[in-house]
């Protein structure tokens, strides 16, 4: 199935394309008038609520266009630090922009626990049916910023299922089955490819 991914983040498109491509789906970034959609995100309500808000807006956006009736996908993700309550979560991109990765490291400097996890919620809808998948990737926050691969928090995130390197140091790319996004996309692929769909 062709899936139009409504996101402004090319890293997400690349990862979704690799994972869903293995299950026979073709992912393309949804561009309306040549630009990715800019959604209102109720971030204070958490990832799920943001993903639901994004899919509703995406379906509204393609209504009456050449894309109406196509499958569209949205995804909301973030990092959750064990030392804090649900933070930064859905506000990960804002926090990264406001205090930077070094600012996040400073917040853990007083010996706080360093456990963390990435979470992703992805939703596909063709207007008639809706499917969703979630994924988690457990890890811990490094002491220093290491590596420049990936995006976002990758240079300070050490996945538990890795070899001690941050995702920022994974030159081979982190698009394997262990990431939160890959897990959410694999779940979606299972649902989309199910005979009972
Ligand atoms: P769209 O909303 O347009 O899809 P976005 O990048 O703004 O793109 P989100 O609102 O879902 O996406 O914010 C996700 C943020 O969470 C992202 O900017 C990073 O700060 C962090 N994040 C999520 N997944 C990540 C990953 O795989 N690697 C690094 N950081 C990630």
Short mmCIF file of N, CA, C and O and ligand atoms in Angstrom, two decimals, residues 5-9 12 15 37 39 41 43 47 50 54 75-79 89-90 92-94 96 118-119 150-154 167 174 179-181, ligand 1:
data_model
loop_
_atom_site.label_atom_id
_atom_site.label_comp_id
_atom_site.label_asym_id
_atom_site.label_seq_id
_atom_site.Cartn_x
_atom_site.Cartn_y
_atom_site.Cartn_z
N UNK A 5 3.09 9.87 4.52
CA UNK A 5 3.50 10.15 5.90
C UNK A 5 3.48 11.66 6.11
O UNK A 5 4.26 12.40 5.51
N UNK A 6 2.56 12.11 6.98
CA UNK A 6 2.43 13.55 7.25
C UNK A 6 3.38 13.93 8.38
O UNK A 6 3.03 13.85 9.55
N UNK A 7 4.56 14.31 8.00
CA UNK A 7 5.58 14.71 8.98
C UNK A 7 6.51 15.72 8.33
O UNK A 7 6.69 15.71 7.12
N UNK A 8 7.11 16.54 9.19
CA UNK A 8 8.10 17.49 8.67
C UNK A 8 9.51 16.95 8.88
O UNK A 8 10.48 17.63 8.56
N UNK A 9 9.60 15.75 9.44
CA UNK A 9 10.91 15.22 9.84
C UNK A 9 11.40 14.15 8.85
O UNK A 9 10.90 13.02 8.86
N UNK A 12 12.28 10.63 10.13
CA UNK A 12 11.15 9.73 10.37
C UNK A 12 10.74 9.05 9.06
O UNK A 12 10.42 7.86 9.05
N UNK A 15 13.20 6.25 8.17
CA UNK A 15 13.08 5.06 9.01
C UNK A 15 11.79 4.29 8.71
O UNK A 15 11.79 3.07 8.59
N UNK A 37 2.81 19.35 6.13
CA UNK A 37 1.81 20.02 6.96
C UNK A 37 2.38 20.45 8.31
O UNK A 37 3.31 19.83 8.82
N UNK A 39 1.07 20.94 11.98
CA UNK A 39 -0.11 20.63 12.78
C UNK A 39 -0.14 21.36 14.12
O UNK A 39 0.91 21.65 14.70
N UNK A 41 -0.47 20.80 17.85
CA UNK A 41 -0.21 19.61 18.68
C UNK A 41 -0.54 19.90 20.15
O UNK A 41 0.12 20.74 20.75
N UNK A 43 0.39 19.19 23.05
CA UNK A 43 1.50 18.45 23.66
C UNK A 43 1.29 18.15 25.14
O UNK A 43 1.78 17.14 25.65
N UNK A 47 1.65 11.92 24.02
CA UNK A 47 1.91 11.45 22.65
C UNK A 47 0.66 10.96 21.92
O UNK A 47 0.45 11.28 20.76
N UNK A 50 -1.61 13.69 20.86
CA UNK A 50 -1.02 14.46 19.76
C UNK A 50 -1.16 13.68 18.45
O UNK A 50 -1.52 14.24 17.41
N UNK A 54 -3.06 14.86 15.16
CA UNK A 54 -2.36 14.96 13.86
C UNK A 54 -3.11 14.21 12.76
O UNK A 54 -3.23 14.69 11.64
N UNK A 75 2.94 10.23 13.11
CA UNK A 75 3.67 9.60 14.23
C UNK A 75 4.05 10.69 15.21
O UNK A 75 4.45 11.78 14.79
N UNK A 76 3.88 10.41 16.50
CA UNK A 76 4.40 11.34 17.50
C UNK A 76 5.32 10.57 18.42
O UNK A 76 5.04 9.41 18.77
N UNK A 77 6.43 11.17 18.76
CA UNK A 77 7.42 10.44 19.54
C UNK A 77 8.12 11.38 20.50
O UNK A 77 7.99 12.60 20.40
N UNK A 78 8.86 10.79 21.41
CA UNK A 78 9.60 11.61 22.35
C UNK A 78 10.44 10.74 23.26
O UNK A 78 10.34 9.51 23.24
N UNK A 79 11.26 11.42 24.05
CA UNK A 79 12.08 10.69 25.01
C UNK A 79 11.52 10.96 26.41
O UNK A 79 11.05 12.07 26.69
N UNK A 89 8.97 13.91 27.09
CA UNK A 89 7.82 13.31 26.41
C UNK A 89 7.42 14.04 25.14
O UNK A 89 8.26 14.29 24.27
N UNK A 90 6.14 14.40 25.07
CA UNK A 90 5.63 15.04 23.85
C UNK A 90 6.29 16.40 23.62
O UNK A 90 6.19 16.97 22.53
N UNK A 92 9.53 16.90 23.74
CA UNK A 92 10.96 16.65 23.50
C UNK A 92 11.59 17.64 22.53
O UNK A 92 12.70 18.14 22.78
N UNK A 93 10.91 17.93 21.43
CA UNK A 93 11.55 18.81 20.45
C UNK A 93 11.68 20.22 21.01
O UNK A 93 12.71 20.87 20.80
N UNK A 94 10.69 20.68 21.78
CA UNK A 94 10.77 22.03 22.37
C UNK A 94 11.91 22.10 23.38
O UNK A 94 12.68 23.07 23.41
N UNK A 96 14.57 20.23 23.56
CA UNK A 96 15.86 20.15 22.85
C UNK A 96 16.24 21.53 22.30
O UNK A 96 17.39 21.96 22.41
N UNK A 118 12.73 6.01 24.64
CA UNK A 118 12.05 6.64 23.53
C UNK A 118 10.71 5.93 23.37
O UNK A 118 10.65 4.70 23.48
N UNK A 119 9.67 6.70 23.08
CA UNK A 119 8.38 6.09 22.75
C UNK A 119 7.84 6.70 21.46
O UNK A 119 8.08 7.89 21.20
N UNK A 150 22.11 10.34 13.29
CA UNK A 150 20.72 10.41 13.75
C UNK A 150 20.26 11.84 13.94
O UNK A 150 20.72 12.76 13.25
N UNK A 151 19.40 12.06 14.91
CA UNK A 151 18.87 13.40 15.18
C UNK A 151 18.43 13.46 16.63
O UNK A 151 18.55 12.47 17.37
N UNK A 152 17.93 14.62 17.02
CA UNK A 152 17.35 14.77 18.35
C UNK A 152 18.29 14.32 19.47
O UNK A 152 19.46 14.74 19.54
N UNK A 153 17.79 13.44 20.30
CA UNK A 153 18.51 13.01 21.50
C UNK A 153 19.50 11.87 21.24
O UNK A 153 20.12 11.36 22.19
N UNK A 154 19.65 11.47 20.00
CA UNK A 154 20.50 10.30 19.70
C UNK A 154 21.93 10.41 20.26
O UNK A 154 22.46 9.41 20.75
N UNK A 167 23.18 6.26 20.18
CA UNK A 167 22.66 6.15 18.81
C UNK A 167 23.40 7.12 17.90
O UNK A 167 23.55 6.88 16.71
N UNK A 174 20.59 3.60 12.72
CA UNK A 174 19.91 2.93 13.83
C UNK A 174 18.58 2.35 13.41
O UNK A 174 17.75 2.02 14.23
N UNK A 179 14.42 0.13 17.47
CA UNK A 179 13.99 1.49 17.82
C UNK A 179 12.48 1.55 18.08
O UNK A 179 11.72 0.72 17.59
N UNK A 180 12.10 2.55 18.85
CA UNK A 180 10.69 2.79 19.15
C UNK A 180 9.88 2.94 17.87
O UNK A 180 8.80 2.39 17.72
N UNK A 181 10.43 3.69 16.92
CA UNK A 181 9.70 3.95 15.67
C UNK A 181 9.59 2.66 14.85
O UNK A 181 8.52 2.36 14.31
P1 LIG B 1 6.58 15.88 13.04
O1 LIG B 1 5.81 16.32 14.26
O2 LIG B 1 6.44 16.83 11.89
O3 LIG B 1 6.34 14.45 12.66
P2 LIG B 1 8.88 16.28 14.78
O4 LIG B 1 10.34 16.02 14.62
O5 LIG B 1 8.45 17.63 15.26
O6 LIG B 1 8.16 15.93 13.39
P3 LIG B 1 7.63 15.09 17.11
O7 LIG B 1 6.71 16.25 17.32
O8 LIG B 1 7.06 13.70 17.19
O9 LIG B 1 8.30 15.14 15.68
O10 LIG B 1 8.84 15.24 18.09
C1 LIG B 1 9.73 14.20 18.24
C2 LIG B 1 10.94 14.69 19.04
O11 LIG B 1 11.31 13.64 19.97
C3 LIG B 1 12.14 14.88 18.14
O12 LIG B 1 12.21 16.21 17.68
C4 LIG B 1 13.29 14.50 19.06
O13 LIG B 1 13.58 15.59 19.91
C5 LIG B 1 12.70 13.38 19.90
N1 LIG B 1 12.85 12.07 19.23
C6 LIG B 1 11.84 11.22 18.86
N2 LIG B 1 12.33 10.14 18.22
C7 LIG B 1 13.66 10.29 18.17
C8 LIG B 1 14.70 9.53 17.63
O14 LIG B 1 14.48 8.39 16.95
N3 LIG B 1 15.94 9.98 17.75
C9 LIG B 1 16.19 11.13 18.40
N4 LIG B 1 15.27 11.94 18.93
C10 LIG B 1 13.99 11.53 18.82
#
